[in-house]
mmCIF file of C-alpha atoms and ligand atoms in Angstrom:
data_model
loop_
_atom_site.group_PDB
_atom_site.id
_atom_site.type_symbol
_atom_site.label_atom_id
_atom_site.label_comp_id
_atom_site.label_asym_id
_atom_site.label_seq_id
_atom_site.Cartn_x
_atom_site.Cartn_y
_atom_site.Cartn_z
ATOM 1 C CA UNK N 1 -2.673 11.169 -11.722
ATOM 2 C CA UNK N 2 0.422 13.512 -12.242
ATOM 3 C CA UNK N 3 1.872 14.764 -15.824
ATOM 4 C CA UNK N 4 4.423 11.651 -16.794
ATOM 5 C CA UNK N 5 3.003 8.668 -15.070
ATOM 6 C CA UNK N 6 1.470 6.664 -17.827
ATOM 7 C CA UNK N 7 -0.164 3.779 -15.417
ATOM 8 C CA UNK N 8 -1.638 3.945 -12.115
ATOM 9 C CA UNK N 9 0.147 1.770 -9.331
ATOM 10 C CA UNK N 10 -2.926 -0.772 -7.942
ATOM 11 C CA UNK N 11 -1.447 -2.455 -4.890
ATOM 12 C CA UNK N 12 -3.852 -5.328 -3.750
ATOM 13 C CA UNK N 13 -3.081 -6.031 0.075
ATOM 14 C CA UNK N 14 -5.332 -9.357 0.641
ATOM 15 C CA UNK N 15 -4.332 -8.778 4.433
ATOM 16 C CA UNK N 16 -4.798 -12.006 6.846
ATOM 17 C CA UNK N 17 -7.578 -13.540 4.316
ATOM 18 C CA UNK N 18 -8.066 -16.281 2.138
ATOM 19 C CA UNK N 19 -7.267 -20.425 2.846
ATOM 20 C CA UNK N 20 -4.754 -22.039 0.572
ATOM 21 C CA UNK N 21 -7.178 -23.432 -1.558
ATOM 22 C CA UNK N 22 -8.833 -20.372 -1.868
ATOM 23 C CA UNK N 23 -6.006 -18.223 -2.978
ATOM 24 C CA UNK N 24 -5.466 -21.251 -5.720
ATOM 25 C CA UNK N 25 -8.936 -20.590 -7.249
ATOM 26 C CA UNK N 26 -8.509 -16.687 -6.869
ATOM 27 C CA UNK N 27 -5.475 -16.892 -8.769
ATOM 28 C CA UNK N 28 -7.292 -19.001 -11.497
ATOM 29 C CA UNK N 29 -9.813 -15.987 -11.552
ATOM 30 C CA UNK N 30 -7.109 -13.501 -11.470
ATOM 31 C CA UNK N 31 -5.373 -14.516 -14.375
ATOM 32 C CA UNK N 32 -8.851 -13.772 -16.401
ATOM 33 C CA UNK N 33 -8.591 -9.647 -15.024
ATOM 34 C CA UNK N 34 -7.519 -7.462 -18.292
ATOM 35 C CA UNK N 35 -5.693 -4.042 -17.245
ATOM 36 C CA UNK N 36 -2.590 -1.971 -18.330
ATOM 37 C CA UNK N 37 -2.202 -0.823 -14.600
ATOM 38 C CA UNK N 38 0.776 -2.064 -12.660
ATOM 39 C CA UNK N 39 -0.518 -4.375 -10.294
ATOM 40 C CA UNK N 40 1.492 -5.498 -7.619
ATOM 41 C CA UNK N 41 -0.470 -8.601 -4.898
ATOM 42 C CA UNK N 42 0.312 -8.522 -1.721
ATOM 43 C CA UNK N 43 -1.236 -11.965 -0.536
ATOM 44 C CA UNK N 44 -0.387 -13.542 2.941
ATOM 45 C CA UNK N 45 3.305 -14.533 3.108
ATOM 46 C CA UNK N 46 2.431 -18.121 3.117
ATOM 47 C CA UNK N 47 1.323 -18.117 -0.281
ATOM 48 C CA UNK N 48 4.725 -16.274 -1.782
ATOM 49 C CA UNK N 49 5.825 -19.301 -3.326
ATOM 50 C CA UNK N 50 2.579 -20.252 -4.559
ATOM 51 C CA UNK N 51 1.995 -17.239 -6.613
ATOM 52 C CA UNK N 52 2.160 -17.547 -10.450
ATOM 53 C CA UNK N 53 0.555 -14.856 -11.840
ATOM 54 C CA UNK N 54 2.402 -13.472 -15.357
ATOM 55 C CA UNK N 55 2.690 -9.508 -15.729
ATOM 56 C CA UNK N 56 1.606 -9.062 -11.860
ATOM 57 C CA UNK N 57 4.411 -7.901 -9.496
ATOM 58 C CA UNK N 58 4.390 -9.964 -5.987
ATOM 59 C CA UNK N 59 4.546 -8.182 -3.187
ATOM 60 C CA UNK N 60 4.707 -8.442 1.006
ATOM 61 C CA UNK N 61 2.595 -7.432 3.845
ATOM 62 C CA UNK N 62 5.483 -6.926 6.026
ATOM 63 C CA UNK N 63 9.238 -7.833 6.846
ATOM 64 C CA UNK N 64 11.080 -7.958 10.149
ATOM 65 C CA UNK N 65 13.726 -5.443 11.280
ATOM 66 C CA UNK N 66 16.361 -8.294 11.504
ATOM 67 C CA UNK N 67 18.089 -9.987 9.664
ATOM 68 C CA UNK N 68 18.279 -13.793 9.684
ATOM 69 C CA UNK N 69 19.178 -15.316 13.008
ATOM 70 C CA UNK N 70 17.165 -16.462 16.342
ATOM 71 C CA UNK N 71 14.209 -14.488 15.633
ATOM 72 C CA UNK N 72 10.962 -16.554 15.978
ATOM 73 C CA UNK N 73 8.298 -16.176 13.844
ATOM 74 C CA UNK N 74 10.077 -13.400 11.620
ATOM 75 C CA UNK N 75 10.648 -13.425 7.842
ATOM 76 C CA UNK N 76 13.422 -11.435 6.538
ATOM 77 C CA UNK N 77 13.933 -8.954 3.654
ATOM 78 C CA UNK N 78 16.362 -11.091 2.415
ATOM 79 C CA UNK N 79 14.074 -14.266 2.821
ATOM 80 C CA UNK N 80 11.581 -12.279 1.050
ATOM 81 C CA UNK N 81 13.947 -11.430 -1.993
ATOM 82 C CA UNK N 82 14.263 -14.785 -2.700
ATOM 83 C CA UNK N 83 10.711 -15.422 -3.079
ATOM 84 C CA UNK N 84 10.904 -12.809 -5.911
ATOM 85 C CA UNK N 85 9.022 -10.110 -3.817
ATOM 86 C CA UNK N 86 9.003 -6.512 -5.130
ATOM 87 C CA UNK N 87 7.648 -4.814 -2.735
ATOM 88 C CA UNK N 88 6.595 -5.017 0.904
ATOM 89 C CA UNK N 89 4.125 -2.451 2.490
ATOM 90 C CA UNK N 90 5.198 -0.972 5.769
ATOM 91 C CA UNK N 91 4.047 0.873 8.665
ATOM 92 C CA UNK N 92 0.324 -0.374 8.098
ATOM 93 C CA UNK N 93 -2.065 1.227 10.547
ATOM 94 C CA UNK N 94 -3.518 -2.158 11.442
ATOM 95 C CA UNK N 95 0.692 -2.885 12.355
ATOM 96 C CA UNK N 96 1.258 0.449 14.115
ATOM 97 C CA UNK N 97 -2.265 -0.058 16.149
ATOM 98 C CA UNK N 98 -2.339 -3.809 16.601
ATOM 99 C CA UNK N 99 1.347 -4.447 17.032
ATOM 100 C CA UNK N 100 2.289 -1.285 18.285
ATOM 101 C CA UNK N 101 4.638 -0.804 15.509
ATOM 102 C CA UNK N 102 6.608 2.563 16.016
ATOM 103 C CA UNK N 103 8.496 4.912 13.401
ATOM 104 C CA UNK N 104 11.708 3.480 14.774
ATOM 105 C CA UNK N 105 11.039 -0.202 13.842
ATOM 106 C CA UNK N 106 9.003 0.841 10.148
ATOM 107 C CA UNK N 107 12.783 3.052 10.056
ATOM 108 C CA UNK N 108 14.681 -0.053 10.257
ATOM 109 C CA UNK N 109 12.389 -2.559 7.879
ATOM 110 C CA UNK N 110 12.741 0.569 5.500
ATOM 111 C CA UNK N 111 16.670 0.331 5.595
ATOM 112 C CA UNK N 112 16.479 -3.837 5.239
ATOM 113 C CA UNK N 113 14.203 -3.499 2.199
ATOM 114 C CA UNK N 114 16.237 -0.913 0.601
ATOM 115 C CA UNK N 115 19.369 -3.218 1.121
ATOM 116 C CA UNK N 116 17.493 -5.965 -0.653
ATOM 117 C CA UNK N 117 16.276 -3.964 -3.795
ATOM 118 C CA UNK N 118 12.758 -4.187 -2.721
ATOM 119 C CA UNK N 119 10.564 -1.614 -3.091
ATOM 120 C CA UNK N 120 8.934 -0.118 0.439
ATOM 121 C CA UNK N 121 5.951 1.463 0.655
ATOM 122 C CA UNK N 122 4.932 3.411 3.162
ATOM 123 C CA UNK N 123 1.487 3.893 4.365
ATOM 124 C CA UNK N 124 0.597 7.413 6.877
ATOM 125 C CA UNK N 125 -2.381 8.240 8.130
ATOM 126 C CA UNK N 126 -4.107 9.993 10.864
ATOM 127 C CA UNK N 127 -6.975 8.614 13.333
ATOM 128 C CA UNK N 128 -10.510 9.908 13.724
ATOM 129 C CA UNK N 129 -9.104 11.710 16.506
ATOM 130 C CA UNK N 130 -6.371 13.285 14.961
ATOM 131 C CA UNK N 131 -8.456 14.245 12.126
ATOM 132 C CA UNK N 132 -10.998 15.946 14.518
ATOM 133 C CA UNK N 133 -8.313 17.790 16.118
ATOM 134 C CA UNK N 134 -7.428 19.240 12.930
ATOM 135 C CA UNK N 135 -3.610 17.546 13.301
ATOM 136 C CA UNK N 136 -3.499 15.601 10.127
ATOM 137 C CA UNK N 137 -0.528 17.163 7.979
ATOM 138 C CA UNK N 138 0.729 17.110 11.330
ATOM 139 C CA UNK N 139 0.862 13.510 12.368
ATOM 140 C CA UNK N 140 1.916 13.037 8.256
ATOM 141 C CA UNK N 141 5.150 15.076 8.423
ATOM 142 C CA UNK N 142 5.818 12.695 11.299
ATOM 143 C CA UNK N 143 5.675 9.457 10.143
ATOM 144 C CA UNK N 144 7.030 10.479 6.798
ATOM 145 C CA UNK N 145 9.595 12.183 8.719
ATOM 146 C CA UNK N 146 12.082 8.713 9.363
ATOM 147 C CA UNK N 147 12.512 8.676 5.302
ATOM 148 C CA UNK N 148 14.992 11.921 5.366
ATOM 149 C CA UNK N 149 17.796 9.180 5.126
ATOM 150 C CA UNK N 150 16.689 7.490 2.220
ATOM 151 C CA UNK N 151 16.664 7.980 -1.138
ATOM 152 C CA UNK N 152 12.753 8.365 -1.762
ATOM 153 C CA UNK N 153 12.897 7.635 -5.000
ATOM 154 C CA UNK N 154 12.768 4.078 -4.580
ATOM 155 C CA UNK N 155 10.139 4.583 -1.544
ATOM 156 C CA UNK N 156 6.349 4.777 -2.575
ATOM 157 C CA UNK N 157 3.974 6.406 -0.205
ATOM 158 C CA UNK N 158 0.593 5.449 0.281
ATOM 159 C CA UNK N 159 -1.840 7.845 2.408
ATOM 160 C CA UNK N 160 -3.813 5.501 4.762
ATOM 161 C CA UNK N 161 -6.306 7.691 6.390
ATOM 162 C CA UNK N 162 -7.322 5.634 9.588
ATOM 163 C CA UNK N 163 -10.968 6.176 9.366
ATOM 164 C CA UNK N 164 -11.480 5.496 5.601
ATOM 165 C CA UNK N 165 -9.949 1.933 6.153
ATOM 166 C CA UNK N 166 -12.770 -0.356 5.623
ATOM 167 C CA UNK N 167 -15.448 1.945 6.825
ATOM 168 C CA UNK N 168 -16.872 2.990 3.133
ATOM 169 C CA UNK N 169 -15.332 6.350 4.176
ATOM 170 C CA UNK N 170 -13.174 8.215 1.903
ATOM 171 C CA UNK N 171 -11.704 11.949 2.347
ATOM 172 C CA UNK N 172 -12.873 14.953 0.346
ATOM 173 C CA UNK N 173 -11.262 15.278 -2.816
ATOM 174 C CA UNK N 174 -10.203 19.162 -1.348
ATOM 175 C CA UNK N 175 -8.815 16.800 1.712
ATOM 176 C CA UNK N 176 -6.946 14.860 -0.646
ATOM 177 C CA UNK N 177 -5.359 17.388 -2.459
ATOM 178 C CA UNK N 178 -4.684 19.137 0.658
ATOM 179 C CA UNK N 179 -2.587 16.032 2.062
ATOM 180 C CA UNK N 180 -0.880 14.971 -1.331
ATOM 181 C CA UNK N 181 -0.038 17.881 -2.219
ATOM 182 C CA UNK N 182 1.859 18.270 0.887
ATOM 183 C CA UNK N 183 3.787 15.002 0.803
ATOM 184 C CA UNK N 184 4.285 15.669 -2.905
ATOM 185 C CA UNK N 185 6.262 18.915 -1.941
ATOM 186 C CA UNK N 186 8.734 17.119 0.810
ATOM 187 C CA UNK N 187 8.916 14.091 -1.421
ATOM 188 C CA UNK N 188 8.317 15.235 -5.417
ATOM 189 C CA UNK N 189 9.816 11.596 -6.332
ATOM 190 C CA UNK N 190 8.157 9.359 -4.723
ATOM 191 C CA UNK N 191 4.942 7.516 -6.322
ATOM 192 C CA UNK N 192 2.087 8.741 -4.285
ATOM 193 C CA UNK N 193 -0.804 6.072 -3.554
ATOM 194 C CA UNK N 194 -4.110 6.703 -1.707
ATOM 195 C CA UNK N 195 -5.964 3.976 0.062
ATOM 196 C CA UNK N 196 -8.876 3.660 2.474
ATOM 197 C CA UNK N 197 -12.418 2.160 1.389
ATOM 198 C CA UNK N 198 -11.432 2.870 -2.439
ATOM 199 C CA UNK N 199 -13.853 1.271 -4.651
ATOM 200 C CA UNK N 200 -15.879 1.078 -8.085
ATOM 201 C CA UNK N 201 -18.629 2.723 -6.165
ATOM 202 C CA UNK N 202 -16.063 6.426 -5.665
ATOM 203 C CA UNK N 203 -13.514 5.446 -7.766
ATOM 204 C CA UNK N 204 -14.992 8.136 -10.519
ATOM 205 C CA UNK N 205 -14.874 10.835 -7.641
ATOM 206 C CA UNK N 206 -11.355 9.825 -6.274
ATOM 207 C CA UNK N 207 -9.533 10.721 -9.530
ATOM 208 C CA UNK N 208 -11.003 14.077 -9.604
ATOM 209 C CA UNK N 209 -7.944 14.626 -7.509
ATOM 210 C CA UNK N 210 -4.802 15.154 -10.070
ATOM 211 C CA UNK N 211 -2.368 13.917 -6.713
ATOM 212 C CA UNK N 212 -3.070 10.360 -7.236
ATOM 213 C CA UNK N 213 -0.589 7.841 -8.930
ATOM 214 C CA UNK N 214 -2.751 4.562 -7.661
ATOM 215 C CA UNK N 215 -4.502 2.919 -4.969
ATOM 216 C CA UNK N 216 -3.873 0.535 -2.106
ATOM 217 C CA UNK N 217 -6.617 -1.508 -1.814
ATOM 218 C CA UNK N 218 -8.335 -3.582 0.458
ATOM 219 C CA UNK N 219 -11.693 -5.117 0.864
ATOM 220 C CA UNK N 220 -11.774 -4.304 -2.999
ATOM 221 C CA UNK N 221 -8.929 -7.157 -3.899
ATOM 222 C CA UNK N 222 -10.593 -9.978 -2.921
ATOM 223 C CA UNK N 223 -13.943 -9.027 -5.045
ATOM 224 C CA UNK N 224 -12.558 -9.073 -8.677
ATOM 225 C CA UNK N 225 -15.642 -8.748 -10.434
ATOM 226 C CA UNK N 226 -15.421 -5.222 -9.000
ATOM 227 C CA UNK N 227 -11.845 -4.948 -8.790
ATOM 228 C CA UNK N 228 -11.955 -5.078 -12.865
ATOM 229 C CA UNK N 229 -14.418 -2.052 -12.753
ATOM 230 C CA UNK N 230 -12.473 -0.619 -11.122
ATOM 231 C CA UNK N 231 -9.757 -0.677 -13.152
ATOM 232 C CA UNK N 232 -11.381 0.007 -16.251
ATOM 233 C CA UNK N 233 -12.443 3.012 -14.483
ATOM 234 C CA UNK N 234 -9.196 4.566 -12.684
HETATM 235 P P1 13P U 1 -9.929 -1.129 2.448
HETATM 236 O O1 13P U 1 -9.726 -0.905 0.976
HETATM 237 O O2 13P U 1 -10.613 -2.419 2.763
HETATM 238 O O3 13P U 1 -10.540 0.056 3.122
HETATM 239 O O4 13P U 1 -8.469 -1.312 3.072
HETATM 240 C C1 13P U 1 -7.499 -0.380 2.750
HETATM 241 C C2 13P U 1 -6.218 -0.887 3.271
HETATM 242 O O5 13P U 1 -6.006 -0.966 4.457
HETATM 243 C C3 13P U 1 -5.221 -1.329 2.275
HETATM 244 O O6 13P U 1 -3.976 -1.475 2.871
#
């Protein structure tokens, strides 16, 4: 964690799990976690309006690039604000590979956040392959590169390496350092997360690294027995 930030930022991004009745009970559960981090939940959008939790910031999985109007299926930034969202992550890897979100469209859902007051954050990443092909600041300076007409201080990055998502993978912390330190250099203001397979079981090794203002987690939200080792630990 950097000089000046008191508490890590733990985003939980439940992702396309849990029934209705099932996020009831986990919220029942969730009430019982004790932490001074910041927590923000990102659960699926259909449980916004269900969520209840005190001293827990809500948060979104994703928002369109439009704004209201004949778009089918979409839920706006505006729609969002209403439902006392936060923040909304963008530019997920799972998005980019499974939806073949590009930088131009994560751009624009950037810009219709910011116009809302709601926090983005950005997740970057390279692949397996990129990794291997030694092109990972590379392919970060990239996708970081559509923020140089915001004001990043009200963006929060998260570095998503592609591999370490749900794998039980996680970088070196000389990797680490190597990437955050980067982005912290282009983009000193903004909150820096890391995510990717981040658990009780390495959290002790992951904060070696000093680049680290929180996590983005997972697999790890949904099991809060562990989740509040975690925290106790990070
Ligand atoms: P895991 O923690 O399950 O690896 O997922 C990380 C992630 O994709 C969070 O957005």
């Amino acid at each position: 964690m950097r000089k000046g930030i008191e508490n890590m930022k733990i985003v939980l991004n439940h992702k396309c799990n849990l029934t209705k009745n099932e996020f009831l009970a986990y919220q029942q559960a969730f009430a019982k976690i004790k932490t001074a981090h910041d927590i923000v939940m990102c659960p699926s959008s259909l449980y916004l309006p269900l969520f209840h939790l005190e001293n827990i910031s809500l948060g979104s999985q994703d928002v369109s690039t439009y704004e209201m109007g004949a778009h089918t299926g979409e839920i706006s930034a505006s729609q969002l604000k209403e439902m006392n969202v936060e923040y909304t992550i963008v530019g997920h890897s799972e998005r980019r590979s499974d939806f073949d979100e590009k930088d131009n469209d994560i751009k624009e859902k950037i810009a219709k956040l910011l116009a809302q007051g709601i926090t983005p954050i950005l997740c970057v990443g390279e692949t397996s392959k990129e990794r291997e092909k030694g092109e990972r600041i590379e392919v970060i300076k990239r996708q970081l590169s559509i923020l140089s007409s915001f004001d990043t201080k009200k963006i929060i990055i998260a570095y998503e390496p592609v591999w370490a998502i749900g794998t039980g993978l996680v970088p070196t912390v000389e990797e680490l350092d190597e990437v955050l330190t980067s982005i912290h250099f282009s983009y000193p203001e903004s909150l820096l997360l890391y995510g990717g397979s981040a658990s009780d079981e390495n959290i002790e090794y992951l904060k070696t690294s000093q680049e680290i203002d929180g996590y983005l987690l997972g697999g790890l939200s949904l099991k809060l027995e562990k989740l509040q080792v975690f925290l106790d630990l990070c």
